[in-house]
Amino acid sequence: MTQHAVVIAGGGPTGLMLAGELALAGVDVAVVERRPGKELVGQRAGGLHARTIEALDQRGIADRFLSQGEVAPAVGYGWVRLDIGDFPSRHNYTLGLFQNHIERTLADWVEELRVPVLRGRDVTGFVQDDAGVDVQVSDGESLRAAYLVGCDGGRSLVRKEAGIEFSGVEAATSCLIAEVEIDGEADWGLRRDELGISGLSRMEDSGTVRAMVQERQVGHTDEPTLQDLSEAMVAVYGTDYQIHSPTSISRFTDAARQAAAYRRGRVLVAGDAAHVHSPVGGQGLNTGVQDAMNLGWKLAQVVDGTSPAGLLDTYHAERHPVGARVLKTTLAQTVLLGGGERVDALRETLSELLGMDEPRKRIAGMMSGLDIHYDLGDGHPLLGRRMPDLDVEIAAGPLRVYALLHDARPVLLNLGAPGGLDIAPWADRVRLVDAAYAGTWELPVIGEVVAPAAVVIRPDGHVAWVGDGTDAGLADALTTWFGPPAAT
Ligand SMILES: Cc1cc2nc3c(=O)[nH]c(=O)nc-3n(C[C@H](O)[C@H](O)[C@H](O)COP(=O)(O)OP(=O)(O)OC[C@H]3O[C@@H](n4cnc5c(N)ncnc54)[C@H](O)[C@@H]3O)c2cc1C
C-alpha cells in the first residue's frame, strides 16, 4: 500500500492550491483526480477577486495569472458595479481569467513543486481509524494517509462517505451553460427576463459560442442534453439558432448548501465540497482557494507534529462563517438578477444606496474578500485580518511584506527597536524580521489604524498577534498557532 502524509481527492482549484501549500511546507502529499489531463472542458469561473490575487502574491505566483487576463477596478454585486480602485491593496481590482487558465496555471505550479497527481482515477471510498485513513482508488490501489481532504466538488464523495450533513436552500432557478456552434448571427449579449439573465457570446478566437440560458423548469436530475439547451433557447429567444456540435453543456442552479462540519476526524472538506451556491458574484473558486490557504499550513503543522490536531478545528471555526456569508450574499444577489418591475425597483434602490461611499466599501470589501476577519479575540483591528503588503525597509534594503511569505512560513515582523523581541523557543518555526515602516496603516473598509509595534503574520497572511511595544501575549499566540516552545 502506498503511503502519503496527506491524500487530496480532487485536483480542481481548491485541491491544487492545497497541494501547493502542503508541498511548500515539505509535506508528502498526493492528489487523486478523476480527469485524465490538466484541461478543464467547459466554462466555469471567470475570474479572481482581490484577496485571492493577494493570496497568490503571498506565494510569489500572482504574476502568472495577471499576465494572462485583464483587470478591472471593480466588483459586481447582483448587477451593480462597485468601484474598488480606492481600496488600499496592491491588487485593488478583479482579474478576468477563465477557470481553465486558472487551473492550468495552478497545475503547472503544483508540478514544479513535484506533487504527484494521479490523474484519470477516482477516490471510491475510505476507512479511517485512529492513526490514519485507507483511501480506495478506482484503479484498485489503496493509499494510506494520515489525513484525507475532500476537494472533490459539490457532489463530494468524501463529504458523503464521512457522513457530513450538507443542507441549505433548495434551487429556485436552473441555468444551462454550454459551448456550441451557431452558424450566422444571434442576439449577442446579455438579456434579462423574469427568470434571470441569459446570454450569448462568441469565444475569442473561434466560431464557438458561449451560451448561458435560463431554464423554465427547476429540479432536473439528468445530465443536460443539446435538446434541453434547444428548448431553453426557444423559450428565451424564440429560436435555438440551430445550435449544433456542443463541446460542453452543464447545468447550475442557485441552490445554496454548506457542510455542517469541515472536519470529521482525519477527513476534511474544502472548496465546493464544503459549500455550493449560485455563481453570481463569482465567489466559489475564490472561496475554495482561500479555504486551501487557511487549511494548508495548519494541516502541515499537525502532520509534522509541530501542533496538536486541535489546530485543525480552527479551520472550521474560521472558514465556516466565511462560507456561510458567501451563501447568504449569493442568495441575496440571485433575487436581484430576476426580472419584473418589483425587482427592477429593488435594484434601482440598492444601486442608489451602494452609490454612497460607506455602503459601497462595506459590500465591495465583502465581495473582494479584502474584509475577511477571523475572530481571534478583541484587540487591535489588525488582529485576524489580512496583513497589508507594505513596503518596509530591512537591513538588506527595501522589501515587500508579502515577499516574506513566499515560503509559507510564519513571520514575526518587528517594527520597533531591532532586537527588542526574543522568540528563541520558536526560532525553528517562526522567522523574526526587524523592519522599519514610516507610512500609514490603512485597512480596506475600516480605514486608517494605529501603527503596531510588531505583528505575527501566519502563513496565510492573517495577523495572529499585534504588539504594543511589549511582548505581552506573544508567547501565548506563538504557542496557539505554531505549537509549544522548543526546549532551549
Ligand atoms: C457557470 C459557473 C460560473 C462560475 N463563476 C465563478 C466565478 O466567476 N468565480 C468563482 O470564484 N467561482 C465561480 N464558479 C464556481 C467555481 O467554478 C467553483 O467554485 C470551483 O470550481 C470550485 O473548485 P473546487 O476545486 O472546490 O471544485 P471543482 O472545481 O468541482 O473540482 C473538483 C475536482 O474533483 C474531481 N473529482 C470529483 N470527484 C472525484 C473523486 N471521487 N475522485 C477524484 N477526483 C474527483 C473533479 O474531476 C474536479 O476536478 C462558477 C461556477 C459555474 C458553474
Coordinates of C-alpha atoms and ligand atoms in Angstrom, one line a residue:
M1 CA 0.0 0.0 0.0
T2 CA 1.4 3.4 -1.0
Q3 CA 1.7 5.9 1.9
H4 CA 1.4 9.6 1.9
A5 CA 1.0 12.1 4.8
V6 CA -2.0 13.6 3.0
V7 CA -4.2 12.5 0.1
I8 CA -6.3 15.1 -1.6
A9 CA -9.4 13.8 -3.5
G10 CA -9.9 16.2 -6.4
G11 CA -7.5 18.3 -8.4
G12 CA -9.7 21.3 -9.2
P13 CA -8.6 24.8 -8.0
T14 CA -9.1 24.0 -4.3
G15 CA -7.2 20.7 -4.4
L16 CA -4.4 22.1 -6.4
M17 CA -3.9 25.1 -4.1
L18 CA -3.9 22.9 -1.1
A19 CA -1.4 20.5 -2.7
G20 CA 0.9 23.5 -3.4
E21 CA 0.6 24.8 0.2
L22 CA 1.4 21.4 1.7
A23 CA 4.3 20.8 -0.7
L24 CA 5.8 24.2 0.3
A25 CA 5.6 23.1 3.9
G26 CA 7.5 19.9 3.0
V27 CA 4.6 17.6 3.4
D28 CA 4.4 14.3 1.4
V29 CA 1.0 14.9 -0.4
A30 CA -0.6 13.2 -3.4
V31 CA -3.7 14.3 -5.4
V32 CA -6.2 11.8 -6.9
E33 CA -8.0 13.5 -9.8
R34 CA -10.8 12.0 -12.0
R35 CA -10.0 13.9 -15.1
P36 CA -7.3 12.4 -17.3
G37 CA -5.4 15.7 -18.1
K38 CA -4.9 19.2 -16.8
E39 CA -7.5 20.7 -19.2
L40 CA -10.9 21.7 -17.9
V41 CA -13.6 21.3 -20.5
G42 CA -16.4 23.9 -20.4
Q43 CA -16.7 27.3 -18.8
R44 CA -16.9 27.9 -15.1
A45 CA -15.4 30.7 -13.1
G46 CA -14.5 33.9 -15.0
G47 CA -12.0 35.5 -12.6
L48 CA -10.2 36.1 -9.4
H49 CA -11.1 38.6 -6.7
A50 CA -8.6 40.9 -5.0
R51 CA -8.0 38.8 -1.9
T52 CA -7.3 35.7 -3.9
I53 CA -4.8 37.6 -6.1
E54 CA -3.2 38.8 -2.8
A55 CA -3.0 35.2 -1.6
L56 CA -1.3 34.1 -4.8
D57 CA 1.0 37.1 -4.4
Q58 CA 1.9 35.9 -0.9
R59 CA 3.4 32.8 -2.7
G60 CA 5.1 34.8 -5.5
I61 CA 2.8 33.5 -8.2
A62 CA 0.3 36.3 -8.8
D63 CA 2.0 37.5 -12.0
R64 CA 1.5 34.1 -13.7
F65 CA -2.3 34.8 -13.5
L66 CA -2.2 38.5 -14.0
S67 CA -0.2 38.2 -17.3
Q68 CA -3.0 36.1 -18.8
G69 CA -6.1 38.1 -18.0
E70 CA -7.5 41.6 -17.8
V71 CA -8.1 43.6 -14.7
A72 CA -10.9 45.9 -13.8
P73 CA -11.0 48.1 -10.7
A74 CA -14.5 46.9 -9.6
V75 CA -16.6 44.1 -8.3
G76 CA -20.2 43.2 -9.2
Y77 CA -23.0 42.8 -6.7
G78 CA -26.1 41.4 -8.3
W79 CA -25.7 43.5 -11.4
V80 CA -24.5 46.6 -9.5
R81 CA -20.9 47.6 -10.3
L82 CA -18.9 48.8 -7.2
D83 CA -15.6 50.6 -7.6
I84 CA -12.6 49.2 -5.6
G85 CA -9.9 51.4 -7.2
D86 CA -9.6 53.3 -3.9
F87 CA -9.0 50.2 -1.7
P88 CA -5.6 50.1 0.0
S89 CA -4.3 46.9 -1.7
R90 CA -1.7 46.4 -4.4
H91 CA -4.4 44.4 -6.2
N92 CA -7.4 46.7 -5.9
Y93 CA -9.1 45.1 -8.9
T94 CA -10.7 42.0 -10.2
L95 CA -8.9 39.8 -12.7
G96 CA -10.9 38.4 -15.6
L97 CA -9.5 35.0 -16.4
F98 CA -11.4 31.8 -17.2
Q99 CA -11.1 28.9 -14.9
N100 CA -9.4 26.6 -17.4
H101 CA -6.5 29.1 -17.4
I102 CA -6.5 29.4 -13.6
E103 CA -6.5 25.6 -13.2
R104 CA -3.7 25.0 -15.8
T105 CA -1.5 27.6 -14.1
L106 CA -2.1 26.1 -10.6
A107 CA -1.4 22.6 -12.0
D108 CA 1.9 23.8 -13.5
W109 CA 2.9 25.3 -10.1
V110 CA 2.0 22.1 -8.3
E111 CA 4.0 20.1 -10.9
E112 CA 7.0 22.4 -10.3
L113 CA 6.6 21.5 -6.6
R114 CA 6.8 17.9 -7.6
V115 CA 3.4 16.8 -6.2
P116 CA 2.2 13.5 -7.7
V117 CA -1.2 13.9 -9.3
L118 CA -2.8 10.6 -10.0
R119 CA -5.0 11.5 -13.0
G120 CA -7.8 9.5 -14.6
R121 CA -8.6 7.9 -11.2
D122 CA -11.4 8.3 -8.7
V123 CA -11.4 8.1 -4.9
T124 CA -14.1 5.5 -4.5
G125 CA -14.2 5.2 -0.7
F126 CA -12.2 5.3 2.5
V127 CA -12.0 3.9 6.0
Q128 CA -10.5 6.0 8.8
D129 CA -9.0 4.7 12.1
D130 CA -7.2 6.3 15.0
A131 CA -3.9 6.5 13.1
G132 CA -4.9 7.3 9.5
V133 CA -7.1 6.8 6.5
D134 CA -7.1 4.0 4.0
V135 CA -8.2 5.5 0.7
Q136 CA -9.6 3.3 -2.1
V137 CA -8.8 4.4 -5.7
S138 CA -10.7 3.3 -8.8
D139 CA -7.6 1.6 -10.3
G140 CA -7.8 -0.9 -7.4
E141 CA -4.9 0.6 -5.5
S142 CA -5.2 1.6 -1.8
L143 CA -3.4 4.7 -0.4
R144 CA -2.7 5.1 3.3
A145 CA -2.6 8.7 4.6
A146 CA -2.6 10.4 7.9
Y147 CA -5.3 12.8 6.6
L148 CA -7.7 12.8 3.6
V149 CA -9.0 16.1 2.2
G150 CA -12.1 16.1 0.0
C151 CA -11.6 18.8 -2.6
D152 CA -13.9 16.8 -4.9
G153 CA -16.5 19.3 -5.8
G154 CA -20.2 19.9 -4.9
R155 CA -21.1 16.2 -5.2
S156 CA -18.2 15.3 -3.0
L157 CA -17.9 11.5 -2.3
V158 CA -15.6 12.3 0.6
R159 CA -18.2 14.5 2.3
K160 CA -21.0 12.0 1.8
E161 CA -18.9 9.0 3.0
A162 CA -17.8 11.0 6.0
G163 CA -21.5 11.4 6.9
I164 CA -21.2 15.2 6.9
E165 CA -24.6 16.9 6.5
F166 CA -25.0 19.2 3.5
S167 CA -28.2 21.2 4.0
G168 CA -29.4 24.6 2.8
V169 CA -31.7 26.3 0.5
E170 CA -33.3 24.4 -2.5
A171 CA -32.9 25.7 -6.0
A172 CA -35.3 28.3 -7.3
T173 CA -33.6 28.8 -10.7
S174 CA -31.8 26.5 -13.1
C175 CA -29.4 27.6 -15.9
L176 CA -27.6 25.8 -18.7
I177 CA -24.1 26.8 -19.8
A178 CA -22.7 25.4 -23.0
E179 CA -20.2 25.8 -25.7
V180 CA -21.8 25.2 -29.1
E181 CA -21.7 26.2 -32.7
I182 CA -24.1 28.7 -34.2
D183 CA -24.0 29.3 -38.0
G184 CA -24.6 33.0 -38.5
E185 CA -25.6 35.8 -36.2
A186 CA -27.6 35.7 -33.0
D187 CA -28.9 38.1 -30.4
W188 CA -25.5 38.6 -28.8
G189 CA -25.0 39.9 -25.3
L190 CA -27.0 39.6 -22.1
R191 CA -30.7 39.8 -21.6
R192 CA -32.9 39.6 -18.6
D193 CA -36.4 38.2 -18.3
E194 CA -38.5 37.2 -15.3
L195 CA -36.3 34.1 -14.7
G196 CA -33.0 35.9 -14.7
I197 CA -30.1 36.6 -17.0
S198 CA -29.3 34.7 -20.2
G199 CA -26.5 35.5 -22.7
L200 CA -24.8 34.5 -25.9
S201 CA -21.2 35.5 -26.8
R202 CA -18.6 34.4 -29.4
M203 CA -15.4 32.9 -28.0
E204 CA -12.2 34.9 -28.5
D205 CA -10.6 33.1 -31.4
S206 CA -13.1 30.6 -32.8
G207 CA -16.6 30.3 -34.1
T208 CA -17.7 28.7 -30.9
V209 CA -20.4 30.4 -28.9
R210 CA -20.7 30.5 -25.1
A211 CA -24.3 30.2 -24.1
M212 CA -25.9 30.8 -20.7
V213 CA -29.6 30.2 -20.8
Q214 CA -32.2 30.1 -18.0
E215 CA -34.4 27.0 -17.9
R216 CA -38.2 27.1 -17.3
Q217 CA -38.0 24.1 -15.0
V218 CA -36.0 23.5 -11.9
G219 CA -35.2 20.1 -10.4
H220 CA -33.6 18.2 -13.3
T221 CA -31.5 15.3 -12.1
D222 CA -30.2 14.0 -15.5
E223 CA -27.2 15.3 -17.3
P224 CA -28.2 18.2 -19.6
T225 CA -28.5 17.5 -23.4
L226 CA -28.5 19.5 -26.6
Q227 CA -32.3 19.1 -26.7
D228 CA -32.6 20.7 -23.2
L229 CA -30.5 23.6 -24.4
S230 CA -32.5 24.0 -27.6
E231 CA -35.8 24.1 -25.6
A232 CA -34.4 26.6 -23.1
M233 CA -33.2 28.8 -26.0
V234 CA -36.6 28.7 -27.8
A235 CA -38.3 29.7 -24.5
V236 CA -35.9 32.7 -24.0
Y237 CA -35.0 33.8 -27.6
G238 CA -37.9 32.4 -29.6
T239 CA -35.4 30.3 -31.6
D240 CA -32.5 27.9 -30.9
Y241 CA -30.4 29.5 -33.7
Q242 CA -30.0 25.9 -34.9
I243 CA -27.3 25.2 -32.4
H244 CA -25.1 22.2 -33.0
S245 CA -21.7 20.5 -32.2
P246 CA -21.6 21.1 -28.4
T247 CA -18.2 20.8 -26.8
S248 CA -19.7 21.1 -23.3
I249 CA -23.1 21.5 -21.7
S250 CA -23.6 21.8 -18.0
R251 CA -26.2 23.0 -15.6
F252 CA -26.0 25.1 -12.4
T253 CA -28.7 26.2 -10.0
D254 CA -29.0 28.8 -7.2
A255 CA -29.2 26.1 -4.5
A256 CA -27.1 27.1 -1.5
R257 CA -25.7 24.3 0.7
Q258 CA -22.9 24.1 3.2
A259 CA -21.2 21.2 5.0
A260 CA -22.2 21.2 8.7
A261 CA -18.7 20.3 9.7
Y262 CA -15.5 20.9 7.7
R263 CA -13.7 18.1 9.6
R264 CA -14.6 14.7 10.8
G265 CA -11.6 13.1 12.5
R266 CA -8.9 12.6 9.9
V267 CA -11.1 13.7 7.0
L268 CA -11.6 17.3 5.9
V269 CA -13.5 19.0 3.2
A270 CA -12.7 22.3 1.3
G271 CA -14.0 24.3 -1.7
D272 CA -17.2 23.2 -3.4
A273 CA -17.1 20.0 -1.3
A274 CA -17.8 22.3 1.6
H275 CA -20.1 24.9 0.1
V276 CA -22.2 25.3 -3.1
H277 CA -24.2 28.3 -4.3
S278 CA -25.1 30.3 -7.4
P279 CA -22.1 31.6 -9.4
V280 CA -23.4 35.2 -9.2
G281 CA -20.8 37.4 -7.7
G282 CA -18.0 35.0 -8.7
Q283 CA -17.3 33.7 -5.2
G284 CA -16.9 29.9 -5.5
L285 CA -13.4 29.3 -6.8
N286 CA -12.1 32.2 -4.7
T287 CA -13.6 30.8 -1.5
G288 CA -12.2 27.4 -2.3
V289 CA -8.6 28.7 -2.9
Q290 CA -8.8 30.7 0.3
D291 CA -10.1 27.6 2.2
A292 CA -7.0 25.8 0.9
M293 CA -4.7 28.6 2.1
N294 CA -6.2 28.6 5.6
L295 CA -6.0 24.8 5.9
G296 CA -2.7 24.0 4.2
W297 CA -0.2 25.4 6.9
K298 CA -2.3 24.1 9.8
L299 CA -2.5 20.6 8.3
A300 CA 1.2 20.7 7.6
Q301 CA 2.0 21.5 11.2
V302 CA -0.3 18.8 12.5
V303 CA 1.2 16.2 10.2
D304 CA 4.8 17.0 11.2
G305 CA 3.9 17.0 14.9
T306 CA 4.5 20.8 15.5
S307 CA 0.9 21.4 16.6
P308 CA -1.8 19.2 18.1
A309 CA -4.7 18.0 15.9
G310 CA -6.9 20.6 17.6
L311 CA -5.4 23.3 15.4
L312 CA -7.5 21.8 12.6
D313 CA -10.6 22.8 14.4
T314 CA -9.7 26.4 13.8
Y315 CA -10.1 25.7 10.1
H316 CA -13.8 25.1 10.6
A317 CA -14.1 27.9 13.1
E318 CA -12.6 30.4 10.7
R319 CA -13.8 29.3 7.3
H320 CA -17.3 28.0 8.0
P321 CA -18.5 31.6 8.8
V322 CA -16.9 32.9 5.6
G323 CA -18.7 30.2 3.6
A324 CA -22.0 30.9 5.4
R325 CA -21.6 34.6 4.5
V326 CA -20.9 33.7 0.8
L327 CA -24.1 31.6 0.7
K328 CA -26.1 34.5 2.2
T329 CA -24.8 37.1 -0.1
T330 CA -25.2 35.0 -3.3
L331 CA -28.8 34.2 -2.3
A332 CA -29.5 37.9 -2.0
Q333 CA -27.9 38.5 -5.4
T334 CA -29.9 35.9 -7.1
V335 CA -33.0 37.8 -6.2
L336 CA -31.5 41.0 -7.7
L337 CA -30.8 39.2 -11.0
G338 CA -34.5 38.4 -11.6
G339 CA -36.8 40.3 -13.8
G340 CA -40.1 42.2 -13.3
E341 CA -40.9 45.7 -12.1
R342 CA -40.6 44.8 -8.4
V343 CA -37.1 43.5 -8.8
D344 CA -36.2 46.5 -11.1
A345 CA -37.4 48.8 -8.3
L346 CA -35.4 47.0 -5.7
R347 CA -32.2 47.0 -7.9
E348 CA -32.6 50.7 -8.5
T349 CA -33.0 51.5 -4.8
L350 CA -30.0 49.3 -4.0
S351 CA -27.9 50.9 -6.7
E352 CA -28.6 54.3 -5.2
L353 CA -27.6 53.1 -1.7
L354 CA -24.5 51.4 -3.0
G355 CA -23.5 54.7 -4.7
M356 CA -22.8 56.1 -1.2
D357 CA -19.3 55.7 0.0
E358 CA -19.7 53.6 3.1
P359 CA -22.2 51.0 1.8
R360 CA -20.1 50.7 -1.3
K361 CA -17.0 50.0 0.7
R362 CA -18.8 47.6 3.0
I363 CA -20.2 45.4 0.2
A364 CA -17.2 45.7 -2.1
G365 CA -15.0 44.7 0.9
M366 CA -17.0 41.6 1.2
M367 CA -17.2 40.7 -2.5
S368 CA -13.4 41.3 -3.0
G369 CA -12.6 39.2 0.1
L370 CA -10.4 42.0 1.4
D371 CA -12.5 42.4 4.6
I372 CA -12.3 38.8 5.8
H373 CA -11.8 38.8 9.6
Y374 CA -11.1 35.7 11.6
D375 CA -12.3 36.0 15.2
L376 CA -9.1 35.9 17.1
G377 CA -10.4 37.8 20.1
D378 CA -10.6 41.5 20.9
G379 CA -7.7 43.9 20.3
H380 CA -6.1 45.9 17.6
P381 CA -8.2 46.0 14.3
L382 CA -5.4 44.1 12.5
L383 CA -5.9 41.0 14.7
G384 CA -7.4 38.3 12.5
R385 CA -7.4 40.5 9.4
R386 CA -5.1 40.3 6.4
M387 CA -1.7 41.8 6.7
P388 CA -1.3 44.7 4.2
D389 CA 1.5 44.3 1.7
L390 CA 3.6 47.2 3.0
D391 CA 6.9 48.4 1.5
V392 CA 9.2 48.1 4.5
E393 CA 13.0 48.6 5.0
I394 CA 15.1 45.8 6.4
A395 CA 18.8 45.7 6.9
A396 CA 19.3 44.4 3.3
G397 CA 17.2 47.2 1.8
P398 CA 13.6 47.7 0.7
L399 CA 11.2 44.8 0.8
R400 CA 7.5 44.0 0.2
V401 CA 6.0 42.2 3.2
Y402 CA 4.4 39.5 1.0
A403 CA 7.8 38.5 -0.2
L404 CA 8.4 37.2 3.4
L405 CA 5.5 34.8 2.9
H406 CA 6.7 33.1 -0.3
D407 CA 7.8 30.0 1.5
A408 CA 4.5 29.8 3.5
R409 CA 6.3 30.2 6.9
P410 CA 5.1 32.4 9.8
V411 CA 6.9 35.7 10.4
L412 CA 7.3 38.0 13.4
L413 CA 7.7 41.4 11.9
N414 CA 9.3 43.7 14.5
L415 CA 8.8 47.3 13.6
G416 CA 10.1 48.6 16.9
A417 CA 13.7 48.7 18.2
P418 CA 15.8 46.0 16.4
G419 CA 16.5 43.0 18.7
G420 CA 13.6 44.1 21.1
L421 CA 11.8 40.8 20.8
D422 CA 13.1 37.3 21.6
I423 CA 11.4 34.2 20.2
A424 CA 14.3 31.8 20.6
P425 CA 12.0 28.8 21.6
W426 CA 10.1 29.2 18.3
A427 CA 13.1 30.2 16.1
D428 CA 13.0 26.9 14.3
R429 CA 9.4 27.7 13.1
V430 CA 8.9 31.5 13.1
R431 CA 11.1 33.9 11.3
L432 CA 11.9 37.1 13.1
V433 CA 12.4 40.1 10.8
D434 CA 13.4 43.5 12.1
A435 CA 12.0 46.2 9.8
A436 CA 11.2 49.9 9.6
Y437 CA 8.0 51.4 8.2
A438 CA 7.1 55.1 8.4
G439 CA 3.9 55.1 6.4
T440 CA 0.3 54.9 7.4
W441 CA -1.6 51.7 8.1
E442 CA -4.8 51.5 6.2
L443 CA -7.2 48.6 6.0
P444 CA -9.9 48.1 3.4
V445 CA -13.4 49.2 4.6
I446 CA -12.0 50.2 8.1
G447 CA -9.6 52.9 7.1
E448 CA -6.5 54.1 8.9
V449 CA -5.5 52.2 12.1
V450 CA -2.9 52.8 14.8
A451 CA 0.6 51.6 13.7
P452 CA 1.5 48.4 15.6
A453 CA 5.0 47.9 17.1
A454 CA 5.1 44.3 15.8
V455 CA 2.9 41.7 14.1
V456 CA 2.9 38.0 13.9
I457 CA 1.8 37.0 10.4
R458 CA 0.5 33.5 9.8
P459 CA 1.5 31.7 6.6
D460 CA -2.0 32.5 5.2
G461 CA -1.2 36.3 5.6
H462 CA -3.6 36.8 8.6
V463 CA -2.3 38.6 11.6
A464 CA -2.2 36.4 14.7
W465 CA -0.7 38.9 17.2
V466 CA -0.2 42.7 17.4
G467 CA 2.5 44.1 19.6
D468 CA 2.1 47.4 21.5
G469 CA 5.8 47.8 22.3
T470 CA 5.9 44.9 24.8
D471 CA 5.8 41.2 24.3
A472 CA 2.5 40.8 26.2
G473 CA 0.6 37.8 24.8
L474 CA 3.3 36.9 22.3
A475 CA 4.3 33.5 23.8
D476 CA 0.6 32.5 24.0
A477 CA -0.1 33.5 20.4
L478 CA 3.0 31.6 19.2
T479 CA 2.0 28.5 21.1
T480 CA -1.6 28.6 19.9
W481 CA -0.6 29.0 16.2
F482 CA 2.8 27.4 15.9
G483 CA 3.0 24.9 18.7
P484 CA 4.6 24.7 22.1
P485 CA 8.1 26.3 22.7
A486 CA 11.1 24.1 22.0
A487 CA 13.4 23.4 24.9
T488 CA 16.3 25.9 24.6
Ligands
LIG1 C1 -21.1 28.9 -14.6 C2 -20.3 29.0 -13.5 C3 -19.6 30.2 -13.3 C4 -18.8 30.3 -12.2 N1 -18.2 31.5 -12.0 C5 -17.4 31.7 -10.9 C6 -16.6 32.9 -10.7 O1 -16.7 33.8 -11.6 N2 -15.8 33.0 -9.7 C7 -15.7 32.0 -8.8 O2 -14.9 32.1 -7.8 N3 -16.3 30.8 -8.9 C8 -17.2 30.6 -10.0 N4 -17.8 29.4 -10.2 C9 -17.6 28.4 -9.2 C10 -16.3 27.6 -9.4 O3 -16.3 27.0 -10.7 C11 -16.2 26.5 -8.3 O4 -16.5 27.1 -7.1 C12 -14.8 25.9 -8.3 O5 -14.6 25.1 -9.5 C13 -14.7 25.0 -7.1 O6 -13.4 24.4 -7.1 P1 -13.2 23.1 -6.4 O7 -11.7 22.7 -6.7 O8 -13.6 23.2 -5.0 O9 -14.2 22.0 -7.0 P2 -14.2 21.6 -8.6 O10 -13.8 22.6 -9.5 O11 -15.5 21.0 -8.8 O12 -13.1 20.4 -8.6 C14 -13.3 19.2 -8.1 C15 -12.4 18.2 -8.8 O13 -12.5 16.9 -8.2 C16 -12.6 15.9 -9.2 N5 -13.3 14.8 -8.6 C17 -14.6 14.8 -8.3 N6 -14.9 13.6 -7.6 C18 -13.8 12.9 -7.5 C19 -13.4 11.7 -7.0 N7 -14.3 10.9 -6.3 N8 -12.1 11.3 -7.1 C20 -11.2 12.1 -7.7 N9 -11.5 13.3 -8.2 C21 -12.7 13.7 -8.1 C22 -13.2 16.6 -10.3 O14 -12.9 16.0 -11.6 C23 -12.7 18.0 -10.2 O15 -11.5 18.2 -11.0 C24 -18.6 29.2 -11.2 C25 -19.3 28.0 -11.5 C26 -20.1 27.9 -12.6 C27 -20.8 26.6 -12.8

